PDB file of C-alpha atoms in Angstrom:
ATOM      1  CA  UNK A  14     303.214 220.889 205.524  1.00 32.00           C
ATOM      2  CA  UNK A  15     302.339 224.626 205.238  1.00 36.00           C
ATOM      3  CA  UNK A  16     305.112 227.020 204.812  1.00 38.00           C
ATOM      4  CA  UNK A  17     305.706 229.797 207.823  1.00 34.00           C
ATOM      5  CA  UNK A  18     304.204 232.582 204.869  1.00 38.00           C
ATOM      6  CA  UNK A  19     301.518 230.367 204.397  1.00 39.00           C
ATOM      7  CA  UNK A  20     300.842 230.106 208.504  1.00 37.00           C
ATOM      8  CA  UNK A  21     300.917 233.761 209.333  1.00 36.00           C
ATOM      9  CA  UNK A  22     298.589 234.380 206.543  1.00 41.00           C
ATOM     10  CA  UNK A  23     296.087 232.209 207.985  1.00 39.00           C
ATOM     11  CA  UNK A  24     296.799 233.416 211.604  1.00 39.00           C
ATOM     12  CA  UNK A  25     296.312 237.008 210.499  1.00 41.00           C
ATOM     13  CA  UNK A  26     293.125 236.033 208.172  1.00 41.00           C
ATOM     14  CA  UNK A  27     291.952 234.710 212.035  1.00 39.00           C
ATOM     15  CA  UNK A  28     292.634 237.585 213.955  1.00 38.00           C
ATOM     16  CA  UNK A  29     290.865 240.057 211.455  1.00 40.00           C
ATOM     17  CA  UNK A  30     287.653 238.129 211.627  1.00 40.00           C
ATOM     18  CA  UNK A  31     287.690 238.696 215.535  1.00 40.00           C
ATOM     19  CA  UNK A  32     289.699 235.472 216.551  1.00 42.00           C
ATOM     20  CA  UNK A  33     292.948 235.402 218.522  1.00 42.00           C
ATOM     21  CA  UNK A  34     295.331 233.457 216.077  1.00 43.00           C
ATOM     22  CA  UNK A  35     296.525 230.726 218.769  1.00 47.00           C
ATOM     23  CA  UNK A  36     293.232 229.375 220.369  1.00 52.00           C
ATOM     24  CA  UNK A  37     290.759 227.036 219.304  1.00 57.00           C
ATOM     25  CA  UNK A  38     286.872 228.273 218.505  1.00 66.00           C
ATOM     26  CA  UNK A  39     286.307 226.060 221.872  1.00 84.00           C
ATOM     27  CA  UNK A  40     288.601 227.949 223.862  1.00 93.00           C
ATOM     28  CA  UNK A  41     286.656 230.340 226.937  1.00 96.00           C
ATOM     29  CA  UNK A  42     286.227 233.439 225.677  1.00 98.00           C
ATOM     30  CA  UNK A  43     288.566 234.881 227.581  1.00 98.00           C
ATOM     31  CA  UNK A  44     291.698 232.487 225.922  1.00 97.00           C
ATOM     32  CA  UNK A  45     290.411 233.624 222.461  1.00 96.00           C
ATOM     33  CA  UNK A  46     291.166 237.356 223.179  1.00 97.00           C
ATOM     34  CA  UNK A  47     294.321 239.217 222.256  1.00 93.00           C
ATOM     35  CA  UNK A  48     294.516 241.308 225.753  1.00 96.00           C
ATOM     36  CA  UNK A  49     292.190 240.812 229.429  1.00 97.00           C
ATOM     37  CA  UNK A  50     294.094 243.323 231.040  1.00 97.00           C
ATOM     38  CA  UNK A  51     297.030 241.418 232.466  1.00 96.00           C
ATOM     39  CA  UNK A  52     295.008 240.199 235.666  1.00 97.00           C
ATOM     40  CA  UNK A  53     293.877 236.994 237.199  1.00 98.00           C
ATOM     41  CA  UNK A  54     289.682 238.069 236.742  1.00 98.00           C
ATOM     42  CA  UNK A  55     287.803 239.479 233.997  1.00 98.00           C
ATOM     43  CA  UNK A  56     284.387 240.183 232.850  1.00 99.00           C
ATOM     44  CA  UNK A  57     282.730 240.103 229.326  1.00 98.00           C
ATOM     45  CA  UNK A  58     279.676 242.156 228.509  1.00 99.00           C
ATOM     46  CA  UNK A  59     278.836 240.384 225.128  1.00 98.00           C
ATOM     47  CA  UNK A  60     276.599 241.396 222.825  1.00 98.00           C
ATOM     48  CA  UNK A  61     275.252 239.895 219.585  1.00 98.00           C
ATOM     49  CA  UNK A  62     276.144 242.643 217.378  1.00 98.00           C
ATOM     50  CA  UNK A  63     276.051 246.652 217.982  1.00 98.00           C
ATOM     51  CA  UNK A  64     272.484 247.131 217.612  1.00 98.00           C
ATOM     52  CA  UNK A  65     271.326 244.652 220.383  1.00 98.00           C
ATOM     53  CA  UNK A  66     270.248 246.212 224.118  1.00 98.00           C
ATOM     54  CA  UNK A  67     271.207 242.707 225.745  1.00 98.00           C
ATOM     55  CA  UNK A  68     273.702 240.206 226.245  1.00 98.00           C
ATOM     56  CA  UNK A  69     275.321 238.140 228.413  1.00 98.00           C
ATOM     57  CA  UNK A  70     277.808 239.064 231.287  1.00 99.00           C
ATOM     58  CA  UNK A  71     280.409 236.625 232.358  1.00 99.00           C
ATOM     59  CA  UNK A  72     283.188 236.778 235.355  1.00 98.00           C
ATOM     60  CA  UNK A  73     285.906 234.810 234.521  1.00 98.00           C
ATOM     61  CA  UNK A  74     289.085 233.240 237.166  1.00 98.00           C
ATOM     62  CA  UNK A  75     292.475 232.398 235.549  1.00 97.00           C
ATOM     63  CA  UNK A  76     294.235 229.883 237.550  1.00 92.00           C
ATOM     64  CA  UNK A  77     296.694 227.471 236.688  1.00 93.00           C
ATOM     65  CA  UNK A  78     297.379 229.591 233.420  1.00 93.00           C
ATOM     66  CA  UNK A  79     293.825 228.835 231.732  1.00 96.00           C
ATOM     67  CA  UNK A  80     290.820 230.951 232.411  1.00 98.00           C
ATOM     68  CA  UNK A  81     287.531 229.036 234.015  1.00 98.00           C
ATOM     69  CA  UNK A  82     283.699 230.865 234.168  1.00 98.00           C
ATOM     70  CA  UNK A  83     282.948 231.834 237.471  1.00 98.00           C
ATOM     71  CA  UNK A  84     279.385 232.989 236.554  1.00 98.00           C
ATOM     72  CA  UNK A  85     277.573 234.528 234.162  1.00 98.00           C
ATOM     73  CA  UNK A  86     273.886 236.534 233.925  1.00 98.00           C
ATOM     74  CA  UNK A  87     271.884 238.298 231.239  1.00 98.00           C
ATOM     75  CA  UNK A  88     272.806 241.529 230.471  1.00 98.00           C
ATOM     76  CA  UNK A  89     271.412 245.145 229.255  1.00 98.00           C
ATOM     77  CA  UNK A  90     273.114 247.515 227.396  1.00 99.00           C
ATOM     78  CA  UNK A  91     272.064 250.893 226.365  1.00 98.00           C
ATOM     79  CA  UNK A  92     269.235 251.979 224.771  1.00 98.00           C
ATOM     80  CA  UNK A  93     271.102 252.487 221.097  1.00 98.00           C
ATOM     81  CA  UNK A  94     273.147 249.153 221.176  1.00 98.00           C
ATOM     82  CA  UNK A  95     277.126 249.537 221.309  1.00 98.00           C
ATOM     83  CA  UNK A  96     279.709 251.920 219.787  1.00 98.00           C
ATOM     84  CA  UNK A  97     283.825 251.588 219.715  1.00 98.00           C
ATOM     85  CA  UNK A  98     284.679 253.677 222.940  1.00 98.00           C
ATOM     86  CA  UNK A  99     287.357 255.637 220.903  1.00 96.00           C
ATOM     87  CA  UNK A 100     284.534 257.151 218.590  1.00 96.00           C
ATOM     88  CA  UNK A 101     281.647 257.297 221.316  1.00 98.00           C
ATOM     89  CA  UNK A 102     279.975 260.078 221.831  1.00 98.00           C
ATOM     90  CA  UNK A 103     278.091 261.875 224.957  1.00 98.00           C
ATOM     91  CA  UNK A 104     274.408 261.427 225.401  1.00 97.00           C
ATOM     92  CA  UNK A 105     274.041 258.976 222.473  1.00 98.00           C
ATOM     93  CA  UNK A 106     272.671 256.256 224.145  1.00 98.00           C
ATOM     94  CA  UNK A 107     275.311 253.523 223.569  1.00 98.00           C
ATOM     95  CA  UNK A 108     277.728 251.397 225.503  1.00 98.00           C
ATOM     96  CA  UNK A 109     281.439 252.121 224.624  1.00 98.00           C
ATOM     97  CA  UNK A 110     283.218 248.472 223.846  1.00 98.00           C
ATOM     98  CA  UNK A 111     286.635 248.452 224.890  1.00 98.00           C
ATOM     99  CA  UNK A 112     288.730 246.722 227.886  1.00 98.00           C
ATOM    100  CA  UNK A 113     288.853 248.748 230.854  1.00 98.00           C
ATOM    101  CA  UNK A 114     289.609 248.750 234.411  1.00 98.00           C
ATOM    102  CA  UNK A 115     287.711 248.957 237.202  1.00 98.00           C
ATOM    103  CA  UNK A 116     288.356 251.630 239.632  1.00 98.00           C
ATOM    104  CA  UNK A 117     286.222 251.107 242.437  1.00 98.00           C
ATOM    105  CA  UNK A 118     282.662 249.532 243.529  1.00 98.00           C
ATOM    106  CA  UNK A 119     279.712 251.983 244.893  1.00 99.00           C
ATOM    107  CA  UNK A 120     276.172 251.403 246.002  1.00 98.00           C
ATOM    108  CA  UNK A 121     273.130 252.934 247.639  1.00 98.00           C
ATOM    109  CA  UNK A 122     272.834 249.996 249.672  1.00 98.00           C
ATOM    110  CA  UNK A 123     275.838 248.732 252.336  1.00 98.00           C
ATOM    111  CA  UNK A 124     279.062 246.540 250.827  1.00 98.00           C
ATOM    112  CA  UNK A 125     277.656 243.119 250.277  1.00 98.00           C
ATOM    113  CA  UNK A 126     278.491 240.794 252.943  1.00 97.00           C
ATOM    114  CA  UNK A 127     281.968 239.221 251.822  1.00 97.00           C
ATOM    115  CA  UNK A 128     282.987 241.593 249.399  1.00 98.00           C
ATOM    116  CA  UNK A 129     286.207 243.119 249.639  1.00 97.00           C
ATOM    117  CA  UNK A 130     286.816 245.615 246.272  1.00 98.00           C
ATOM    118  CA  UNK A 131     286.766 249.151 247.527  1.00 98.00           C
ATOM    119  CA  UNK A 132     282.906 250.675 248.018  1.00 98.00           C
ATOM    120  CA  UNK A 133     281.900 254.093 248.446  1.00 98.00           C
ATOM    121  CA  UNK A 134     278.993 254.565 249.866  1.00 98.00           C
ATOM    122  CA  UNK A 135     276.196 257.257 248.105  1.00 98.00           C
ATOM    123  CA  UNK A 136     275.008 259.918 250.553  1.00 98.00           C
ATOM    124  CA  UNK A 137     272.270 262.744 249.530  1.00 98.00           C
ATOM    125  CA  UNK A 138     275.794 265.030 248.948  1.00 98.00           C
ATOM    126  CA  UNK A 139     277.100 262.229 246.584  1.00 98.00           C
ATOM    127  CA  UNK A 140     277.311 263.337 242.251  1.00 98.00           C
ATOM    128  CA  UNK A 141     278.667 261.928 239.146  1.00 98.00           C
ATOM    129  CA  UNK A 142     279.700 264.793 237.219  1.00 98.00           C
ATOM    130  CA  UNK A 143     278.877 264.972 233.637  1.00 98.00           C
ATOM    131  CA  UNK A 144     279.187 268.819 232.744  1.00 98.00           C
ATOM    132  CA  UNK A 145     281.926 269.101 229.583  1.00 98.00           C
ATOM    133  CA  UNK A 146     282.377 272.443 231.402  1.00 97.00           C
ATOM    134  CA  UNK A 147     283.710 271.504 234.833  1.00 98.00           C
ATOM    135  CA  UNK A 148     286.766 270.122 236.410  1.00 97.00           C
ATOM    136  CA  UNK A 149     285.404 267.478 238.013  1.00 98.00           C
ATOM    137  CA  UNK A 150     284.063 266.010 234.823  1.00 98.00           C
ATOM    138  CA  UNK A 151     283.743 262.194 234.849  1.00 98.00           C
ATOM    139  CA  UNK A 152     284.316 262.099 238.319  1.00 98.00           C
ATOM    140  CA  UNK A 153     282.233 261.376 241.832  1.00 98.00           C
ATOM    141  CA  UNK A 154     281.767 264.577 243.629  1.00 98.00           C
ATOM    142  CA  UNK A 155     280.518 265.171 246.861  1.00 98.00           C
ATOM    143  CA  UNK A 156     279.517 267.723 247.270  1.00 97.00           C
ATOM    144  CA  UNK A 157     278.552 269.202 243.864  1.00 98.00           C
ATOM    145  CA  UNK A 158     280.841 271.935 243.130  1.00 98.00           C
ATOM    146  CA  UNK A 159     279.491 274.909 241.388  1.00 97.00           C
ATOM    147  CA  UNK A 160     281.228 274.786 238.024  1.00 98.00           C
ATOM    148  CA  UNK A 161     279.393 271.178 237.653  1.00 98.00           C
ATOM    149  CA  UNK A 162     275.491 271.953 236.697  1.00 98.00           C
ATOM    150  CA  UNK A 163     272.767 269.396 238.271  1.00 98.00           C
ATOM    151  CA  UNK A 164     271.492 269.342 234.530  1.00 97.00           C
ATOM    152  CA  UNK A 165     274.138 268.081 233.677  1.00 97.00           C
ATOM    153  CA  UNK A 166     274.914 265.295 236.351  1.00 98.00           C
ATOM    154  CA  UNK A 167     273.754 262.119 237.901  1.00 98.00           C
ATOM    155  CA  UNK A 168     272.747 262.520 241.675  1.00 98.00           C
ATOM    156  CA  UNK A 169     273.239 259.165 242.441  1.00 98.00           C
ATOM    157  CA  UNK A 170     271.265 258.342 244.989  1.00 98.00           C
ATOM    158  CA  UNK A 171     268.074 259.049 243.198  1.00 98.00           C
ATOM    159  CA  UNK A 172     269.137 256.130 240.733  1.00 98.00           C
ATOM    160  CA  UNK A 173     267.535 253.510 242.802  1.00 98.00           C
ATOM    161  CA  UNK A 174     267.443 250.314 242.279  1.00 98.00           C
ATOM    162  CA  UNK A 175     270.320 251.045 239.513  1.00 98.00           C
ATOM    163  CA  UNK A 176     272.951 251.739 241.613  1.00 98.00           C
ATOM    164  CA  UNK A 177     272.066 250.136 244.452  1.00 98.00           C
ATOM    165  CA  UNK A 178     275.253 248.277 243.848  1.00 98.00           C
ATOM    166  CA  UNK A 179     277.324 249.269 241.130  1.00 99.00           C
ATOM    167  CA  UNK A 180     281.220 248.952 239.539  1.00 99.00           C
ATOM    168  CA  UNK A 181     282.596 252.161 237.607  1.00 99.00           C
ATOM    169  CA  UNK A 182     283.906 251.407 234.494  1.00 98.00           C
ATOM    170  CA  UNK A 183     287.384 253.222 233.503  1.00 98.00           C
ATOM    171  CA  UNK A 184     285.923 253.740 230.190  1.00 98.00           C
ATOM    172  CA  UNK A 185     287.229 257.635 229.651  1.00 98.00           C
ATOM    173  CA  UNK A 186     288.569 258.132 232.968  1.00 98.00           C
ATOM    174  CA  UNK A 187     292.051 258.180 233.402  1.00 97.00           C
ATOM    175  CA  UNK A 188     292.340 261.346 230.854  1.00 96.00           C
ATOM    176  CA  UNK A 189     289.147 262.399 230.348  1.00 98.00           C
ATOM    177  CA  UNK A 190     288.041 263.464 227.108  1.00 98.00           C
ATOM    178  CA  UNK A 191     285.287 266.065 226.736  1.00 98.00           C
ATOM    179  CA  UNK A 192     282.056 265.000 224.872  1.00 98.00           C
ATOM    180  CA  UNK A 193     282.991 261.391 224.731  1.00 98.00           C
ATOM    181  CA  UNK A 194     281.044 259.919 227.937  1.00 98.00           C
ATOM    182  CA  UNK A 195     280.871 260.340 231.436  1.00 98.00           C
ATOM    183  CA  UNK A 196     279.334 258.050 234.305  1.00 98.00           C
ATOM    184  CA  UNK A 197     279.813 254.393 232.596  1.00 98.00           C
ATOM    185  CA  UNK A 198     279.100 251.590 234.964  1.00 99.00           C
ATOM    186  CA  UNK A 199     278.249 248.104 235.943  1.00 99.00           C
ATOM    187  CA  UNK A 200     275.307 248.176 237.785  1.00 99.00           C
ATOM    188  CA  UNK A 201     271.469 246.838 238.853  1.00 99.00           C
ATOM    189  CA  UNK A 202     268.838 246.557 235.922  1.00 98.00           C
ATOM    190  CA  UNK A 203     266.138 249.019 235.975  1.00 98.00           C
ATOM    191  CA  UNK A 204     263.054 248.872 233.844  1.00 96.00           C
ATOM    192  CA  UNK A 205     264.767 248.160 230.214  1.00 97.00           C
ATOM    193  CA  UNK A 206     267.744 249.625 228.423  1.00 98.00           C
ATOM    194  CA  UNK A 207     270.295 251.616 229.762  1.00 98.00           C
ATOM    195  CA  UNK A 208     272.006 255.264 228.855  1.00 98.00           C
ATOM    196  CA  UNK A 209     274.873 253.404 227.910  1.00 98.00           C
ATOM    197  CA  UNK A 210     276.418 251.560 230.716  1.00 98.00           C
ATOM    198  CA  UNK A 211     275.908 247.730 231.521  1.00 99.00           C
ATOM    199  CA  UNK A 212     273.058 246.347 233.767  1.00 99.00           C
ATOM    200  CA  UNK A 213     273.016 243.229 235.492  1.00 99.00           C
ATOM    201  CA  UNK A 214     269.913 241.903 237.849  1.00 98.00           C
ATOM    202  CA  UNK A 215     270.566 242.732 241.441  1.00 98.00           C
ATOM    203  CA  UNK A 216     271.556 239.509 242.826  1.00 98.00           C
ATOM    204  CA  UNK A 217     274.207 238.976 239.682  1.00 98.00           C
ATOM    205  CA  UNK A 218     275.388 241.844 240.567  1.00 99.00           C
ATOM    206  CA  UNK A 219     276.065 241.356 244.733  1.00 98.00           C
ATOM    207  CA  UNK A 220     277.837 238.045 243.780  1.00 98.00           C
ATOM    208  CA  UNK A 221     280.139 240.063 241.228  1.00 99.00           C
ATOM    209  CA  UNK A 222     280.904 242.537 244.098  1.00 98.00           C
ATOM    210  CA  UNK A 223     281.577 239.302 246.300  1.00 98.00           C
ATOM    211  CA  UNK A 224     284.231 237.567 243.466  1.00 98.00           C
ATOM    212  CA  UNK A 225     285.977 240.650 242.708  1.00 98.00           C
ATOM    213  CA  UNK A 226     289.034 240.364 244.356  1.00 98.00           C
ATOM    214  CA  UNK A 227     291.404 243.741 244.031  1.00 97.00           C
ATOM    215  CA  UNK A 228     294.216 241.901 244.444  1.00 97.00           C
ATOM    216  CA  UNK A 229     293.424 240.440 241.446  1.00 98.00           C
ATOM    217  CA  UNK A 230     293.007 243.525 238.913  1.00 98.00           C
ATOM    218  CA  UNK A 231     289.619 242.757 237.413  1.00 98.00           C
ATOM    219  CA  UNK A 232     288.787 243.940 234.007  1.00 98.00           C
ATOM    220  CA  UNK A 233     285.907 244.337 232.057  1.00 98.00           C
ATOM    221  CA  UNK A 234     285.588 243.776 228.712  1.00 98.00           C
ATOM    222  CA  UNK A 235     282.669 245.031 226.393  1.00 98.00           C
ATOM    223  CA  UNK A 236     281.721 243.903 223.143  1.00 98.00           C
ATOM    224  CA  UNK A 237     280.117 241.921 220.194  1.00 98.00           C
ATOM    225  CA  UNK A 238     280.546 238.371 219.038  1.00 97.00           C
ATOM    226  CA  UNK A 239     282.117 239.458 215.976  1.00 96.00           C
ATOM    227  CA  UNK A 240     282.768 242.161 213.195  1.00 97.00           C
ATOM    228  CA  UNK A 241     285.178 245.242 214.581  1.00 96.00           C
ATOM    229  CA  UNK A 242     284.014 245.223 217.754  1.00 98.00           C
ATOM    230  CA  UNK A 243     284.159 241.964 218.957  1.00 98.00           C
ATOM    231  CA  UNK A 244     284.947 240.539 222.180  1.00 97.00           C
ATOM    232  CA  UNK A 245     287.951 238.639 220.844  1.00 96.00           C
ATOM    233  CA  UNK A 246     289.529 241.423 218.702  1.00 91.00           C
ATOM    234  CA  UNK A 247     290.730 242.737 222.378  1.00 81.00           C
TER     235      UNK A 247
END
């Protein structure tokens, strides 16, 4: 019989390989992980390592205390693979790993039929700012305001079919910090990689909208299979 030094050694050797120290390698993903944001639904945006541009995106139920797949679809991240969200910088091209929330659904097109997480609909007035210079930094604007420069933003409706339907990702938007990201989402696949947030294809992404239940604090969570970004490290 091992002694209790012995044990937490082990369980600690576990978690710093990127494996919560209490479930078995056959667990769902979701049991493996140290934190899913204290709800009852989560995603995972999993990539192989930090250099890949695709993955896998899961949504995940827990009921009954275990967690269950709901569905799952290939995924695209940006163009530059994945960085750790505390050390990510603006225009670089990668997806910030991390567990975040998810403050709110938008689209181009109308709410799905069925789904009830809140939706904003995009209008020709409707912005992301991403100017380091302006107020509304990291935040939907409508209309622009003049301390937030076009250059510097996404006019959203002109990002069609990518955010036709889309989820924002709280990655850097509770206390926004300047030159770290702005305008992270969930969203449709375009033509290939993306500038950093996580792509889904359309239809993936209108069921998501339809299982997301607020009630139910969804979170995503981004990240690689192992190493110091790993999914299970969270």
């Amino acid at each position: 019989m091992r002694s209790r030094a012995a044990a937490l050694a082990s369980a600690a050797a576990l978690f710093a390989l990127g494996a919560a120290p209490d479930a078995g390698s056959g667990a769902p993903l979701p049991e493996r992980m140290a934190d899913t944001g204290g709800g009852g639904q989560l995603i995972t945006a999993e990539a192989a390592r930090t250099g890949s541009t695709t993955g896998t995106v899961t949504w995940w139920d827990r009921r009954g205390g275990r967690w269950a797949e709901a569905g799952s679809a290939p995924a695209r991240f940006g163009a530059k693979g994945l960085v750790a969200g505390g050390s990510r910088k603006q225009g670089t091209n990668t997806t910030p790993t991390g567990l975040y929330g998810l403050p709110y659904a938008f689209g181009i097109s109308a709410r799905p039929t069925g789904a009830a997480y809140p939706y904003r609909r995009v209008t020709p007035d409707s912005w992301w700012c991403q100017d380091n210079r302006s107020r509304a930094y990291n935040r939907w604007t409508e209309p622009r305001p003049a301390d937030c420069r076009a250059a510097e933003s996404e006019h959203l409706g002109t990002y069609d079919p990518q955010y036709a339907h889309a989820l924002v990702v709280g990655f850097n938007y509770d206390r926004p910090v300047r030159g770290r990201g702005a305008g992270i989402f969930l969203h449709v696949n375009g033509r290939g990689a993306t500038a950093g947030c996580v792509s889904v294809p359309r239809e993936a992404m209108r069921r998501i909208l339809r299982w997301a239940e607020p009630g139910r604090h969804p979170h995503i969570a981004i990240g690689t299979e192992s190493g110091p970004t790993a999914l299970t490290r969270y």
